[in-house]
mmCIF file of C-alpha atoms in Angstrom:
data_model
loop_
_atom_site.group_PDB
_atom_site.id
_atom_site.type_symbol
_atom_site.label_atom_id
_atom_site.label_comp_id
_atom_site.label_asym_id
_atom_site.label_seq_id
_atom_site.Cartn_x
_atom_site.Cartn_y
_atom_site.Cartn_z
ATOM 1 C CA MET A 1 -14.878 -9.592 -68.074
ATOM 2 C CA LEU A 2 -18.497 -10.604 -67.323
ATOM 3 C CA GLN A 3 -19.854 -14.053 -68.190
ATOM 4 C CA ASN A 4 -22.718 -12.759 -70.323
ATOM 5 C CA ALA A 5 -20.539 -10.371 -72.307
ATOM 6 C CA ARG A 6 -20.420 -10.892 -76.087
ATOM 7 C CA HIS A 7 -17.850 -9.626 -78.612
ATOM 8 C CA ARG A 8 -18.695 -7.959 -81.906
ATOM 9 C CA ASN A 9 -15.909 -6.378 -83.982
ATOM 10 C CA ASN A 10 -13.598 -6.565 -80.940
ATOM 11 C CA VAL A 11 -16.124 -4.446 -78.914
ATOM 12 C CA GLU A 12 -17.456 -5.851 -75.647
ATOM 13 C CA ILE A 13 -21.295 -5.835 -75.516
ATOM 14 C CA VAL A 14 -22.823 -6.430 -72.068
ATOM 15 C CA ALA A 15 -26.189 -8.231 -71.928
ATOM 16 C CA PRO A 16 -29.016 -6.439 -70.023
ATOM 17 C CA LYS A 17 -29.054 -9.016 -67.201
ATOM 18 C CA ALA A 18 -25.314 -8.661 -66.643
ATOM 19 C CA ARG A 19 -25.651 -4.854 -66.753
ATOM 20 C CA PHE A 20 -28.310 -5.007 -64.031
ATOM 21 C CA GLN A 21 -26.129 -7.292 -61.860
ATOM 22 C CA CYS A 22 -23.239 -4.866 -62.253
ATOM 23 C CA LEU A 23 -25.458 -1.918 -61.214
ATOM 24 C CA LEU A 24 -26.743 -3.886 -58.209
ATOM 25 C CA ALA A 25 -23.190 -4.650 -57.095
ATOM 26 C CA ARG A 26 -22.244 -0.958 -57.353
ATOM 27 C CA THR A 27 -25.300 0.074 -55.297
ATOM 28 C CA ARG A 28 -24.430 -2.467 -52.600
ATOM 29 C CA CYS A 29 -20.883 -1.070 -52.426
ATOM 30 C CA ALA A 30 -22.242 2.483 -52.112
ATOM 31 C CA LEU A 31 -24.600 1.450 -49.305
ATOM 32 C CA VAL A 32 -21.815 -0.322 -47.403
ATOM 33 C CA ARG A 33 -19.596 2.734 -47.809
ATOM 34 C CA ALA A 34 -22.383 4.975 -46.509
ATOM 35 C CA GLU A 35 -22.943 2.695 -43.503
ATOM 36 C CA VAL A 36 -19.219 2.844 -42.669
ATOM 37 C CA HIS A 37 -19.167 6.651 -42.859
ATOM 38 C CA GLY A 38 -22.463 6.931 -40.937
ATOM 39 C CA ASN A 39 -24.351 8.732 -43.704
ATOM 40 C CA SER A 40 -27.806 9.721 -42.378
ATOM 41 C CA LEU A 41 -29.405 9.344 -45.837
ATOM 42 C CA PHE A 42 -29.267 5.565 -45.586
ATOM 43 C CA ARG A 43 -30.091 5.369 -41.880
ATOM 44 C CA ARG A 44 -33.567 4.284 -40.822
ATOM 45 C CA PRO A 45 -35.162 7.192 -38.881
ATOM 46 C CA LEU A 46 -35.346 6.662 -35.145
ATOM 47 C CA TRP A 47 -38.534 7.186 -33.109
ATOM 48 C CA SER A 48 -37.040 10.372 -31.648
ATOM 49 C CA ASP A 49 -36.481 11.779 -35.171
ATOM 50 C CA ARG A 50 -40.158 11.668 -36.085
ATOM 51 C CA GLN A 51 -42.114 14.864 -35.535
ATOM 52 C CA ALA A 52 -45.703 13.602 -35.295
ATOM 53 C CA ILE A 53 -47.165 10.744 -33.293
ATOM 54 C CA MET A 54 -48.752 7.908 -35.251
ATOM 55 C CA LYS A 55 -52.520 8.144 -35.529
ATOM 56 C CA LEU A 56 -54.382 6.035 -33.012
ATOM 57 C CA ASN A 57 -57.794 5.679 -34.690
ATOM 58 C CA PRO A 58 -57.652 3.470 -37.814
ATOM 59 C CA PHE A 59 -61.079 4.732 -38.953
ATOM 60 C CA VAL A 60 -59.935 8.367 -39.234
ATOM 61 C CA THR A 61 -57.760 9.232 -42.210
ATOM 62 C CA SER A 62 -54.702 11.480 -41.982
ATOM 63 C CA SER A 63 -54.340 11.685 -45.768
ATOM 64 C CA ARG A 64 -53.818 15.286 -46.957
ATOM 65 C CA ARG A 65 -55.689 14.524 -50.179
ATOM 66 C CA LYS A 66 -58.777 13.086 -48.445
ATOM 67 C CA ASN A 67 -58.866 15.827 -45.804
ATOM 68 C CA ARG A 68 -58.741 18.552 -48.468
ATOM 69 C CA LYS A 69 -61.461 16.807 -50.473
ATOM 70 C CA ARG A 70 -63.752 16.628 -47.438
ATOM 71 C CA HIS A 71 -63.039 20.230 -46.500
ATOM 72 C CA PHE A 72 -63.921 21.651 -49.921
ATOM 73 C CA ASN A 73 -66.891 19.309 -50.487
ATOM 74 C CA ALA A 74 -68.323 19.680 -46.967
ATOM 75 C CA PRO A 75 -72.095 20.202 -46.666
ATOM 76 C CA SER A 76 -73.520 23.409 -45.211
ATOM 77 C CA HIS A 77 -74.134 22.118 -41.660
ATOM 78 C CA ILE A 78 -70.472 21.054 -41.349
ATOM 79 C CA ARG A 79 -69.240 24.321 -42.904
ATOM 80 C CA ARG A 80 -71.122 26.154 -40.131
ATOM 81 C CA LYS A 81 -68.900 24.506 -37.511
ATOM 82 C CA ILE A 82 -65.711 24.992 -39.537
ATOM 83 C CA MET A 83 -66.576 28.697 -39.816
ATOM 84 C CA SER A 84 -66.128 29.347 -36.086
ATOM 85 C CA SER A 85 -64.387 32.364 -34.583
ATOM 86 C CA PRO A 86 -62.728 32.861 -31.194
ATOM 87 C CA LEU A 87 -64.440 35.108 -28.663
ATOM 88 C CA SER A 88 -62.744 38.199 -27.227
ATOM 89 C CA LYS A 89 -61.149 37.983 -23.758
ATOM 90 C CA GLU A 90 -64.115 39.740 -22.140
ATOM 91 C CA LEU A 91 -66.682 37.375 -23.710
ATOM 92 C CA ARG A 92 -64.508 34.369 -22.903
ATOM 93 C CA GLN A 93 -64.473 35.291 -19.218
ATOM 94 C CA LYS A 94 -68.189 36.081 -19.238
ATOM 95 C CA TYR A 95 -69.466 32.883 -20.901
ATOM 96 C CA ASN A 96 -66.542 30.485 -20.233
ATOM 97 C CA VAL A 97 -66.557 29.565 -23.947
ATOM 98 C CA ARG A 98 -63.577 29.836 -26.294
ATOM 99 C CA SER A 99 -65.181 29.981 -29.768
ATOM 100 C CA MET A 100 -68.556 30.033 -31.536
ATOM 101 C CA PRO A 101 -69.826 29.442 -35.081
ATOM 102 C CA ILE A 102 -70.136 32.915 -36.583
ATOM 103 C CA ARG A 103 -73.468 34.336 -37.732
ATOM 104 C CA LYS A 104 -74.915 37.462 -39.321
ATOM 105 C CA ASP A 105 -75.186 40.507 -36.982
ATOM 106 C CA ASP A 106 -72.278 39.424 -34.740
ATOM 107 C CA GLU A 107 -69.788 42.244 -34.138
ATOM 108 C CA VAL A 108 -66.202 41.305 -34.979
ATOM 109 C CA GLN A 109 -62.702 42.742 -35.241
ATOM 110 C CA VAL A 110 -60.163 41.599 -37.847
ATOM 111 C CA VAL A 111 -56.899 40.505 -36.190
ATOM 112 C CA ARG A 112 -54.924 39.132 -39.151
ATOM 113 C CA GLY A 113 -54.099 40.262 -42.672
ATOM 114 C CA HIS A 114 -54.334 43.570 -44.527
ATOM 115 C CA TYR A 115 -57.439 44.815 -42.674
ATOM 116 C CA LYS A 116 -56.324 43.990 -39.119
ATOM 117 C CA GLY A 117 -56.665 46.495 -36.299
ATOM 118 C CA GLN A 118 -59.572 48.347 -37.895
ATOM 119 C CA GLN A 119 -62.594 49.407 -35.874
ATOM 120 C CA ILE A 120 -65.203 46.827 -34.904
ATOM 121 C CA GLY A 121 -67.741 46.006 -37.629
ATOM 122 C CA LYS A 122 -70.946 44.021 -37.931
ATOM 123 C CA VAL A 123 -71.071 40.802 -39.993
ATOM 124 C CA VAL A 124 -73.160 41.560 -43.096
ATOM 125 C CA GLN A 125 -73.140 38.065 -44.609
ATOM 126 C CA VAL A 126 -71.757 34.590 -43.876
ATOM 127 C CA TYR A 127 -70.877 33.089 -47.262
ATOM 128 C CA ARG A 128 -70.443 29.391 -46.547
ATOM 129 C CA LYS A 129 -69.797 28.464 -50.181
ATOM 130 C CA LYS A 130 -66.488 30.385 -50.165
ATOM 131 C CA TYR A 131 -65.705 29.960 -46.421
ATOM 132 C CA VAL A 132 -65.685 33.759 -45.937
ATOM 133 C CA ILE A 133 -67.630 36.429 -44.070
ATOM 134 C CA TYR A 134 -68.373 39.980 -45.189
ATOM 135 C CA ILE A 135 -67.933 42.728 -42.581
ATOM 136 C CA GLU A 136 -69.618 46.148 -42.552
ATOM 137 C CA ARG A 137 -66.689 48.493 -43.247
ATOM 138 C CA VAL A 138 -64.183 46.057 -44.759
ATOM 139 C CA GLN A 139 -64.491 47.094 -48.415
ATOM 140 C CA ARG A 140 -62.375 47.875 -51.447
ATOM 141 C CA GLU A 141 -62.905 49.919 -54.580
ATOM 142 C CA LYS A 142 -63.098 48.251 -57.985
ATOM 143 C CA ALA A 143 -61.592 49.668 -61.175
ATOM 144 C CA ASN A 144 -65.002 51.003 -62.272
ATOM 145 C CA GLY A 145 -65.439 52.893 -58.972
ATOM 146 C CA THR A 146 -67.942 50.629 -57.205
ATOM 147 C CA THR A 147 -67.164 49.368 -53.700
ATOM 148 C CA VAL A 148 -67.400 45.679 -52.788
ATOM 149 C CA HIS A 149 -66.998 43.770 -49.521
ATOM 150 C CA VAL A 150 -63.770 41.835 -49.029
ATOM 151 C CA GLY A 151 -64.158 38.218 -47.890
ATOM 152 C CA ILE A 152 -62.431 37.435 -44.587
ATOM 153 C CA HIS A 153 -61.984 33.937 -43.161
ATOM 154 C CA PRO A 154 -63.724 33.567 -39.758
ATOM 155 C CA SER A 155 -60.524 32.327 -38.079
ATOM 156 C CA LYS A 156 -58.944 35.741 -38.764
ATOM 157 C CA VAL A 157 -61.477 37.662 -36.670
ATOM 158 C CA VAL A 158 -62.416 37.920 -32.993
ATOM 159 C CA ILE A 159 -66.070 38.145 -31.924
ATOM 160 C CA THR A 160 -66.518 41.196 -29.685
ATOM 161 C CA ARG A 161 -70.314 41.073 -29.376
ATOM 162 C CA LEU A 162 -72.666 38.128 -29.900
ATOM 163 C CA LYS A 163 -76.095 38.312 -31.495
ATOM 164 C CA LEU A 164 -78.021 36.382 -28.844
ATOM 165 C CA ASP A 165 -81.261 34.466 -29.295
ATOM 166 C CA LYS A 166 -82.638 31.485 -27.362
ATOM 167 C CA ASP A 167 -80.803 28.925 -29.527
ATOM 168 C CA ARG A 168 -77.480 30.724 -29.159
ATOM 169 C CA LYS A 169 -77.949 30.948 -25.385
ATOM 170 C CA LYS A 170 -78.545 27.185 -25.253
ATOM 171 C CA ILE A 171 -75.324 26.572 -27.212
ATOM 172 C CA LEU A 172 -73.356 28.822 -24.831
ATOM 173 C CA GLU A 173 -74.780 27.042 -21.778
ATOM 174 C CA ARG A 174 -74.023 23.614 -23.241
ATOM 175 C CA LYS A 175 -70.451 24.554 -24.145
ATOM 176 C CA ALA A 176 -69.775 26.125 -20.745
ATOM 177 C CA LYS A 177 -71.179 23.051 -18.964
ATOM 178 C CA SER A 178 -69.075 20.589 -20.991
ATOM 179 C CA ARG A 179 -65.982 22.714 -20.354
ATOM 180 C CA GLN A 180 -66.664 22.755 -16.617
ATOM 181 C CA ASP A 181 -67.247 18.974 -16.588
ATOM 182 C CA GLY A 182 -63.969 18.502 -18.445
ATOM 183 C CA LYS A 183 -62.062 20.493 -15.811
ATOM 184 C CA GLU A 184 -63.503 18.449 -12.952
ATOM 185 C CA LYS A 185 -63.077 15.121 -14.755
ATOM 186 C CA GLY A 186 -60.383 12.884 -13.285
ATOM 187 C CA LYS A 187 -59.685 15.111 -10.279
ATOM 188 C CA TYR A 188 -59.584 13.644 -6.786
ATOM 189 C CA LYS A 189 -61.811 15.535 -4.371
ATOM 190 C CA GLU A 190 -61.231 15.698 -0.610
ATOM 191 C CA GLU A 191 -64.241 13.461 0.123
ATOM 192 C CA THR A 192 -63.034 10.708 -2.207
ATOM 193 C CA ILE A 193 -59.508 10.827 -0.713
ATOM 194 C CA GLU A 194 -60.936 10.526 2.809
ATOM 195 C CA LYS A 195 -63.058 7.537 1.761
ATOM 196 C CA MET A 196 -60.018 5.858 0.185
ATOM 197 C CA GLN A 197 -57.968 6.326 3.365
ATOM 198 C CA GLU A 198 -60.673 4.781 5.599
#
């Protein structure tokens, strides 16, 4: 019988504090039992168990909530970068660039979803507000018989032909140069090795 227990009409009434102590004791017993049997529920996860590496920059958040908020409230100039599409293999070899922000009059091919594998179409509109693009022949019929363009996310298409102007050419040159510099960065050349050996 517990110390704080009281009797009323021969019925034992346990005080709240005593009830809590009893519950605590039971939990401790359960934990000890789990430790003995090696239950993984009560084991602290090891470093090898964790899937992702801890973030290294304390000034960049990894919060799902904050990242979603920033994505859906992003201003137009940031949405332009988010709405980038990969280039086709031919264009990638030609310009040495992997992806580009999509623009009107680019020719694209849908590679994912219901409309994938269709013939190449021209981008009619880039609708940054909804994060979608409208393509020439990607349409559907409404109940009243009118046809409307179906919004496709830029990551689900491949650019097969670029609409080039002087600004776009500058971007391609800059991207190709930075990619080339990145490949050469940190590599030992024959001249440097010879100098080190002297």
